Every structure is written in structure tokens, then in C-alpha cells.
């Protein structure tokens, strides 16, 4: 059992001391995990049903993107808010999730509140990410655990490309090949590992010559 009072490096050290399976159980206990709920009728066509992301992949993503208190971490397809809550507890970054299924989003907000995290620290908004451009506009690190593909993914990457012309962004993609044309502004920070690739892109990617 991990103390609910742990934060930052102390929490990370406690997680790192556990074997992978025990780490998953510890995070579920810390964040109030449980059975995965059935998907709702609100799940749009083309979106992937909710499945919790492996904690080891989350930790690697936070490391590779060097997430810190000055970041705004955006989880596209936040589900029960596991990733956003853990990200804030580990890094101090503001963490915002976008979740299309209302029941999941409400449960995620309730979990954050139960941890004593207000909306300024952790929030999960309900709806299609296409309708939440203002959320994307605040982000510096974007986490995508295979929420969708095709035209939806291309649209999100196009939005992020516009933002990257003014500041550096990181995109953490898990089990999600990015379409080459829409992701041409991104550079992988290393090889794929466990389905995870972390990319970086910024103004230099749009400078010709």
C-alpha cells in the first residue's frame, strides 16, 4: 500500500520499488481504481472503448517528455482520469483530460475531488476533443493512448501543429501510429518501447532552409 500523502519524487520512488503488477494494483488503490465500466452509447463511431493505460507506459512518457510543474498535460481520451491524477501527483503539472463519455468524465472528476485535487490542478472535461480547442490551446504535453485514428487523429495533429509554431510541444502516443503527413512536424525522441513513442515539435520544425 502506498501512502496517499506521497507526492512528487517520494511517490515515484515508492512506485519504482514495486514490480509491474504490484505497481498497477498500488495505483488503483491510490486513485480508487476498480472494474472497468461498460462503454456508453455516447461513444462516437471511430473512437476506441475505454481501457486503462499501463502505468509503466505513463511513467516512461512523463520521463521522456520531462513533465514538470510548468507544464499543462492534456490526456485525450481520459477515461476514469487515472493518468491525469497520477501525472499531477508525480510532477505537479496541471493535468486536463478530455473524455467523450459523460459517465467516465464525471467519475474522473469525482476521483480527483476524493484525492483533494481541485479543478485548477486536475480536471476532466466532457465532450469530443474537436469541441475543446481551448483545452488543446493551453497544453504543452499531449497524451494519446489510442483514443481514435483516421480523420479525428489527423484533425488533432493539425491543431497541435498550429500551436507548435509558437512553442515546443510533446506528444506521447501509445499504440498509435501517427499519420506521416499530419505528424511531419514531430521528431521522435527515441525508438518505440512497449507501444510508446514520445515526440517533440516546435517552431524550428516550420523554419525552411
PDB file of C-alpha atoms in Angstrom:
ATOM      1  CA  UNK A   1       0.000   0.000   0.000  1.00  0.00           C
ATOM      2  CA  UNK A   2       1.303   3.443  -0.962  1.00  0.00           C
ATOM      3  CA  UNK A   3       0.591   6.326   1.396  1.00  0.00           C
ATOM      4  CA  UNK A   4      -1.936   8.775  -0.096  1.00  0.00           C
ATOM      5  CA  UNK A   5       0.190  11.598   1.307  1.00  0.00           C
ATOM      6  CA  UNK A   6       3.120  10.890  -1.019  1.00  0.00           C
ATOM      7  CA  UNK A   7       3.797  13.325  -3.846  1.00  0.00           C
ATOM      8  CA  UNK A   8       6.496  14.010  -6.422  1.00  0.00           C
ATOM      9  CA  UNK A   9       9.817  12.139  -6.125  1.00  0.00           C
ATOM     10  CA  UNK A  10       8.697  10.294  -2.973  1.00  0.00           C
ATOM     11  CA  UNK A  11       5.673   8.865  -4.770  1.00  0.00           C
ATOM     12  CA  UNK A  12       7.768   7.984  -7.804  1.00  0.00           C
ATOM     13  CA  UNK A  13      10.334   6.165  -5.655  1.00  0.00           C
ATOM     14  CA  UNK A  14       7.565   4.169  -3.985  1.00  0.00           C
ATOM     15  CA  UNK A  15       6.165   3.161  -7.381  1.00  0.00           C
ATOM     16  CA  UNK A  16       9.573   2.302  -8.811  1.00  0.00           C
ATOM     17  CA  UNK A  17      10.218  -0.031  -5.886  1.00  0.00           C
ATOM     18  CA  UNK A  18       7.302  -2.252  -6.925  1.00  0.00           C
ATOM     19  CA  UNK A  19       7.102  -4.963  -9.567  1.00  0.00           C
ATOM     20  CA  UNK A  20       4.907  -4.018 -12.569  1.00  0.00           C
ATOM     21  CA  UNK A  21       1.812  -5.958 -11.485  1.00  0.00           C
ATOM     22  CA  UNK A  22       2.073  -4.657  -7.926  1.00  0.00           C
ATOM     23  CA  UNK A  23       2.562  -1.139  -9.300  1.00  0.00           C
ATOM     24  CA  UNK A  24      -0.728  -1.363 -11.196  1.00  0.00           C
ATOM     25  CA  UNK A  25      -2.553  -2.533  -8.072  1.00  0.00           C
ATOM     26  CA  UNK A  26      -0.961   0.195  -5.962  1.00  0.00           C
ATOM     27  CA  UNK A  27      -2.037   2.925  -8.371  1.00  0.00           C
ATOM     28  CA  UNK A  28      -5.574   1.543  -8.480  1.00  0.00           C
ATOM     29  CA  UNK A  29      -5.676   1.544  -4.685  1.00  0.00           C
ATOM     30  CA  UNK A  30      -4.261   5.068  -4.512  1.00  0.00           C
ATOM     31  CA  UNK A  31      -6.601   6.527  -7.114  1.00  0.00           C
ATOM     32  CA  UNK A  32      -9.683   4.479  -6.313  1.00  0.00           C
ATOM     33  CA  UNK A  33      -9.498   2.080  -9.247  1.00  0.00           C
ATOM     34  CA  UNK A  34     -11.940  -0.745  -9.815  1.00  0.00           C
ATOM     35  CA  UNK A  35     -13.791  -2.586 -12.522  1.00  0.00           C
ATOM     36  CA  UNK A  36     -13.728  -1.049 -15.996  1.00  0.00           C
ATOM     37  CA  UNK A  37     -17.253   0.203 -16.773  1.00  0.00           C
ATOM     38  CA  UNK A  38     -19.140  -0.688 -19.923  1.00  0.00           C
ATOM     39  CA  UNK A  39     -18.920   1.846 -22.731  1.00  0.00           C
ATOM     40  CA  UNK A  40     -21.827   4.240 -23.113  1.00  0.00           C
ATOM     41  CA  UNK A  41     -23.977   4.949 -26.184  1.00  0.00           C
ATOM     42  CA  UNK A  42     -22.240   8.339 -26.285  1.00  0.00           C
ATOM     43  CA  UNK A  43     -19.063   6.720 -27.655  1.00  0.00           C
ATOM     44  CA  UNK A  44     -18.843   8.111 -31.208  1.00  0.00           C
ATOM     45  CA  UNK A  45     -18.092   5.913 -34.153  1.00  0.00           C
ATOM     46  CA  UNK A  46     -14.354   5.659 -34.678  1.00  0.00           C
ATOM     47  CA  UNK A  47     -13.474   6.160 -31.008  1.00  0.00           C
ATOM     48  CA  UNK A  48     -11.797   3.359 -29.082  1.00  0.00           C
ATOM     49  CA  UNK A  49     -13.556   1.900 -25.993  1.00  0.00           C
ATOM     50  CA  UNK A  50     -12.068   2.763 -22.617  1.00  0.00           C
ATOM     51  CA  UNK A  51      -9.133   0.661 -21.445  1.00  0.00           C
ATOM     52  CA  UNK A  52      -6.775   1.758 -18.635  1.00  0.00           C
ATOM     53  CA  UNK A  53      -3.269   2.615 -19.814  1.00  0.00           C
ATOM     54  CA  UNK A  54      -0.422   0.548 -18.325  1.00  0.00           C
ATOM     55  CA  UNK A  55       1.265   2.563 -15.589  1.00  0.00           C
ATOM     56  CA  UNK A  56       4.769   1.739 -16.832  1.00  0.00           C
ATOM     57  CA  UNK A  57       3.942   3.446 -20.136  1.00  0.00           C
ATOM     58  CA  UNK A  58       2.676   6.517 -18.278  1.00  0.00           C
ATOM     59  CA  UNK A  59       5.864   6.738 -16.222  1.00  0.00           C
ATOM     60  CA  UNK A  60       8.073   6.420 -19.311  1.00  0.00           C
ATOM     61  CA  UNK A  61       6.073   9.115 -21.070  1.00  0.00           C
ATOM     62  CA  UNK A  62       6.465  11.516 -18.143  1.00  0.00           C
ATOM     63  CA  UNK A  63      10.207  10.850 -18.087  1.00  0.00           C
ATOM     64  CA  UNK A  64      10.804  11.250 -21.819  1.00  0.00           C
ATOM     65  CA  UNK A  65       8.703  14.408 -22.054  1.00  0.00           C
ATOM     66  CA  UNK A  66      10.355  15.735 -18.860  1.00  0.00           C
ATOM     67  CA  UNK A  67       6.973  16.816 -17.497  1.00  0.00           C
ATOM     68  CA  UNK A  68       7.248  19.336 -14.668  1.00  0.00           C
ATOM     69  CA  UNK A  69       5.229  21.885 -12.685  1.00  0.00           C
ATOM     70  CA  UNK A  70       5.357  24.412 -15.517  1.00  0.00           C
ATOM     71  CA  UNK A  71       3.599  22.096 -17.968  1.00  0.00           C
ATOM     72  CA  UNK A  72      -0.040  21.622 -18.838  1.00  0.00           C
ATOM     73  CA  UNK A  73      -0.598  17.930 -19.519  1.00  0.00           C
ATOM     74  CA  UNK A  74      -3.592  17.065 -21.720  1.00  0.00           C
ATOM     75  CA  UNK A  75      -4.915  13.498 -21.892  1.00  0.00           C
ATOM     76  CA  UNK A  76      -7.083  12.977 -24.972  1.00  0.00           C
ATOM     77  CA  UNK A  77      -9.478  10.194 -24.041  1.00  0.00           C
ATOM     78  CA  UNK A  78      -9.030  10.466 -20.281  1.00  0.00           C
ATOM     79  CA  UNK A  79     -11.401   7.694 -19.223  1.00  0.00           C
ATOM     80  CA  UNK A  80     -11.596   7.495 -15.429  1.00  0.00           C
ATOM     81  CA  UNK A  81      -8.877  10.121 -15.006  1.00  0.00           C
ATOM     82  CA  UNK A  82      -6.169   7.723 -13.879  1.00  0.00           C
ATOM     83  CA  UNK A  83      -3.426   9.302 -15.988  1.00  0.00           C
ATOM     84  CA  UNK A  84      -4.243  12.946 -15.241  1.00  0.00           C
ATOM     85  CA  UNK A  85      -4.454  12.383 -11.489  1.00  0.00           C
ATOM     86  CA  UNK A  86      -1.215  10.402 -11.359  1.00  0.00           C
ATOM     87  CA  UNK A  87       0.581  12.918 -13.580  1.00  0.00           C
ATOM     88  CA  UNK A  88      -0.276  15.794 -11.267  1.00  0.00           C
ATOM     89  CA  UNK A  89       0.667  13.854  -8.142  1.00  0.00           C
ATOM     90  CA  UNK A  90       4.035  12.883  -9.637  1.00  0.00           C
ATOM     91  CA  UNK A  91       5.031  16.087 -11.427  1.00  0.00           C
ATOM     92  CA  UNK A  92       2.964  18.990 -10.118  1.00  0.00           C
ATOM     93  CA  UNK A  93       1.853  19.784 -13.668  1.00  0.00           C
ATOM     94  CA  UNK A  94      -1.693  20.938 -14.241  1.00  0.00           C
ATOM     95  CA  UNK A  95      -3.435  17.982 -15.870  1.00  0.00           C
ATOM     96  CA  UNK A  96      -6.564  18.181 -18.003  1.00  0.00           C
ATOM     97  CA  UNK A  97      -8.412  15.282 -19.578  1.00  0.00           C
ATOM     98  CA  UNK A  98     -10.935  15.273 -22.394  1.00  0.00           C
ATOM     99  CA  UNK A  99     -13.416  12.389 -22.271  1.00  0.00           C
ATOM    100  CA  UNK A 100     -16.318  11.873 -24.664  1.00  0.00           C
ATOM    101  CA  UNK A 101     -18.268   9.517 -22.384  1.00  0.00           C
ATOM    102  CA  UNK A 102     -20.143  11.588 -19.751  1.00  0.00           C
ATOM    103  CA  UNK A 103     -20.220   8.839 -17.132  1.00  0.00           C
ATOM    104  CA  UNK A 104     -16.478   8.293 -17.300  1.00  0.00           C
ATOM    105  CA  UNK A 105     -15.761  12.028 -17.182  1.00  0.00           C
ATOM    106  CA  UNK A 106     -17.997  12.509 -14.131  1.00  0.00           C
ATOM    107  CA  UNK A 107     -16.342   9.559 -12.369  1.00  0.00           C
ATOM    108  CA  UNK A 108     -12.908  11.013 -13.167  1.00  0.00           C
ATOM    109  CA  UNK A 109     -13.831  14.365 -11.629  1.00  0.00           C
ATOM    110  CA  UNK A 110     -15.213  12.621  -8.546  1.00  0.00           C
ATOM    111  CA  UNK A 111     -11.987  10.652  -8.142  1.00  0.00           C
ATOM    112  CA  UNK A 112      -9.890  13.810  -8.367  1.00  0.00           C
ATOM    113  CA  UNK A 113     -12.089  15.504  -5.773  1.00  0.00           C
ATOM    114  CA  UNK A 114     -11.756  12.488  -3.463  1.00  0.00           C
ATOM    115  CA  UNK A 115      -7.977  12.930  -3.668  1.00  0.00           C
ATOM    116  CA  UNK A 116      -8.330  16.580  -2.676  1.00  0.00           C
ATOM    117  CA  UNK A 117      -7.391  17.820  -6.155  1.00  0.00           C
ATOM    118  CA  UNK A 118      -9.372  20.829  -7.330  1.00  0.00           C
ATOM    119  CA  UNK A 119     -10.055  21.720 -10.954  1.00  0.00           C
ATOM    120  CA  UNK A 120      -7.080  24.067 -11.046  1.00  0.00           C
ATOM    121  CA  UNK A 121      -4.845  21.021 -10.558  1.00  0.00           C
ATOM    122  CA  UNK A 122      -6.763  18.216 -12.276  1.00  0.00           C
ATOM    123  CA  UNK A 123      -9.853  18.497 -14.435  1.00  0.00           C
ATOM    124  CA  UNK A 124     -11.667  16.287 -16.915  1.00  0.00           C
ATOM    125  CA  UNK A 125     -13.988  17.967 -19.389  1.00  0.00           C
ATOM    126  CA  UNK A 126     -16.792  16.129 -21.144  1.00  0.00           C
ATOM    127  CA  UNK A 127     -17.108  16.037 -24.915  1.00  0.00           C
ATOM    128  CA  UNK A 128     -15.391  15.451 -28.214  1.00  0.00           C
ATOM    129  CA  UNK A 129     -11.873  16.870 -28.339  1.00  0.00           C
ATOM    130  CA  UNK A 130     -12.864  18.620 -31.577  1.00  0.00           C
ATOM    131  CA  UNK A 131     -15.155  20.805 -29.458  1.00  0.00           C
ATOM    132  CA  UNK A 132     -12.470  21.652 -26.901  1.00  0.00           C
ATOM    133  CA  UNK A 133      -9.916  23.652 -28.867  1.00  0.00           C
ATOM    134  CA  UNK A 134      -9.407  25.928 -25.853  1.00  0.00           C
ATOM    135  CA  UNK A 135      -8.203  22.942 -23.815  1.00  0.00           C
ATOM    136  CA  UNK A 136      -5.712  21.954 -26.502  1.00  0.00           C
ATOM    137  CA  UNK A 137      -4.558  25.567 -26.758  1.00  0.00           C
ATOM    138  CA  UNK A 138      -3.327  25.528 -23.150  1.00  0.00           C
ATOM    139  CA  UNK A 139      -1.367  22.280 -23.389  1.00  0.00           C
ATOM    140  CA  UNK A 140       2.358  21.646 -23.585  1.00  0.00           C
ATOM    141  CA  UNK A 141       2.298  17.832 -23.320  1.00  0.00           C
ATOM    142  CA  UNK A 142      -0.354  15.706 -25.033  1.00  0.00           C
ATOM    143  CA  UNK A 143      -1.060  12.098 -24.120  1.00  0.00           C
ATOM    144  CA  UNK A 144      -2.865   9.837 -26.584  1.00  0.00           C
ATOM    145  CA  UNK A 145      -3.458   6.226 -25.613  1.00  0.00           C
ATOM    146  CA  UNK A 146      -5.030   5.193 -28.911  1.00  0.00           C
ATOM    147  CA  UNK A 147      -8.222   7.259 -28.435  1.00  0.00           C
ATOM    148  CA  UNK A 148      -9.051   7.218 -32.151  1.00  0.00           C
ATOM    149  CA  UNK A 149      -7.400   7.175 -35.566  1.00  0.00           C
ATOM    150  CA  UNK A 150      -8.147   8.366 -39.088  1.00  0.00           C
ATOM    151  CA  UNK A 151      -9.650  11.793 -39.666  1.00  0.00           C
ATOM    152  CA  UNK A 152     -10.105  12.516 -35.950  1.00  0.00           C
ATOM    153  CA  UNK A 153      -6.422  11.947 -35.250  1.00  0.00           C
ATOM    154  CA  UNK A 154      -5.346  13.995 -38.252  1.00  0.00           C
ATOM    155  CA  UNK A 155      -7.546  16.886 -37.106  1.00  0.00           C
ATOM    156  CA  UNK A 156      -5.993  16.873 -33.625  1.00  0.00           C
ATOM    157  CA  UNK A 157      -2.464  16.787 -35.051  1.00  0.00           C
ATOM    158  CA  UNK A 158      -3.294  19.671 -37.380  1.00  0.00           C
ATOM    159  CA  UNK A 159      -4.497  21.712 -34.402  1.00  0.00           C
ATOM    160  CA  UNK A 160      -1.347  20.884 -32.459  1.00  0.00           C
ATOM    161  CA  UNK A 161       0.853  21.770 -35.439  1.00  0.00           C
ATOM    162  CA  UNK A 162      -0.574  25.289 -35.389  1.00  0.00           C
ATOM    163  CA  UNK A 163       0.241  25.582 -31.679  1.00  0.00           C
ATOM    164  CA  UNK A 164       3.762  24.229 -32.218  1.00  0.00           C
ATOM    165  CA  UNK A 165       4.585  27.158 -34.464  1.00  0.00           C
ATOM    166  CA  UNK A 166       4.705  29.303 -31.316  1.00  0.00           C
ATOM    167  CA  UNK A 167       6.056  26.925 -28.644  1.00  0.00           C
ATOM    168  CA  UNK A 168       7.574  23.487 -28.127  1.00  0.00           C
ATOM    169  CA  UNK A 169       5.139  20.628 -27.554  1.00  0.00           C
ATOM    170  CA  UNK A 170       5.496  16.966 -26.658  1.00  0.00           C
ATOM    171  CA  UNK A 171       3.143  14.288 -27.942  1.00  0.00           C
ATOM    172  CA  UNK A 172       3.086  10.919 -26.162  1.00  0.00           C
ATOM    173  CA  UNK A 173       1.483   8.294 -28.414  1.00  0.00           C
ATOM    174  CA  UNK A 174       0.788   4.770 -27.164  1.00  0.00           C
ATOM    175  CA  UNK A 175      -0.279   2.001 -29.544  1.00  0.00           C
ATOM    176  CA  UNK A 176      -0.988   4.779 -32.019  1.00  0.00           C
ATOM    177  CA  UNK A 177       0.924   5.101 -35.301  1.00  0.00           C
ATOM    178  CA  UNK A 178       0.791   8.740 -36.367  1.00  0.00           C
ATOM    179  CA  UNK A 179      -0.051   9.576 -39.993  1.00  0.00           C
ATOM    180  CA  UNK A 180       3.227  10.776 -41.558  1.00  0.00           C
ATOM    181  CA  UNK A 181       1.824  13.828 -43.313  1.00  0.00           C
ATOM    182  CA  UNK A 182      -0.015  15.193 -40.268  1.00  0.00           C
ATOM    183  CA  UNK A 183       2.921  14.415 -37.972  1.00  0.00           C
ATOM    184  CA  UNK A 184       5.723  15.717 -40.200  1.00  0.00           C
ATOM    185  CA  UNK A 185       6.480  18.489 -37.684  1.00  0.00           C
ATOM    186  CA  UNK A 186       7.203  15.965 -34.912  1.00  0.00           C
ATOM    187  CA  UNK A 187      10.515  14.237 -34.134  1.00  0.00           C
ATOM    188  CA  UNK A 188      10.597  11.004 -32.127  1.00  0.00           C
ATOM    189  CA  UNK A 189      12.790  11.244 -29.026  1.00  0.00           C
ATOM    190  CA  UNK A 190      13.662   7.558 -29.218  1.00  0.00           C
ATOM    191  CA  UNK A 191      12.510   4.204 -30.548  1.00  0.00           C
ATOM    192  CA  UNK A 192       9.123   2.690 -29.774  1.00  0.00           C
ATOM    193  CA  UNK A 193       9.129   0.859 -26.445  1.00  0.00           C
ATOM    194  CA  UNK A 194       6.123  -1.033 -25.165  1.00  0.00           C
ATOM    195  CA  UNK A 195       3.954   0.719 -27.719  1.00  0.00           C
ATOM    196  CA  UNK A 196       5.061   4.198 -26.571  1.00  0.00           C
ATOM    197  CA  UNK A 197       6.715   6.848 -28.725  1.00  0.00           C
ATOM    198  CA  UNK A 198       7.274  10.366 -27.394  1.00  0.00           C
ATOM    199  CA  UNK A 199       7.652  13.135 -29.956  1.00  0.00           C
ATOM    200  CA  UNK A 200       8.772  16.751 -29.756  1.00  0.00           C
ATOM    201  CA  UNK A 201       7.922  19.564 -32.127  1.00  0.00           C
ATOM    202  CA  UNK A 202       8.245  23.326 -32.078  1.00  0.00           C
ATOM    203  CA  UNK A 203       8.870  26.452 -34.143  1.00  0.00           C
ATOM    204  CA  UNK A 204      12.104  25.102 -35.645  1.00  0.00           C
ATOM    205  CA  UNK A 205      10.130  22.413 -37.467  1.00  0.00           C
ATOM    206  CA  UNK A 206       8.424  25.096 -39.532  1.00  0.00           C
ATOM    207  CA  UNK A 207      11.554  27.046 -40.448  1.00  0.00           C
ATOM    208  CA  UNK A 208      12.585  26.427 -44.038  1.00  0.00           C
ATOM    209  CA  UNK A 209      16.188  26.102 -45.064  1.00  0.00           C
TER     210      UNK A 209
END
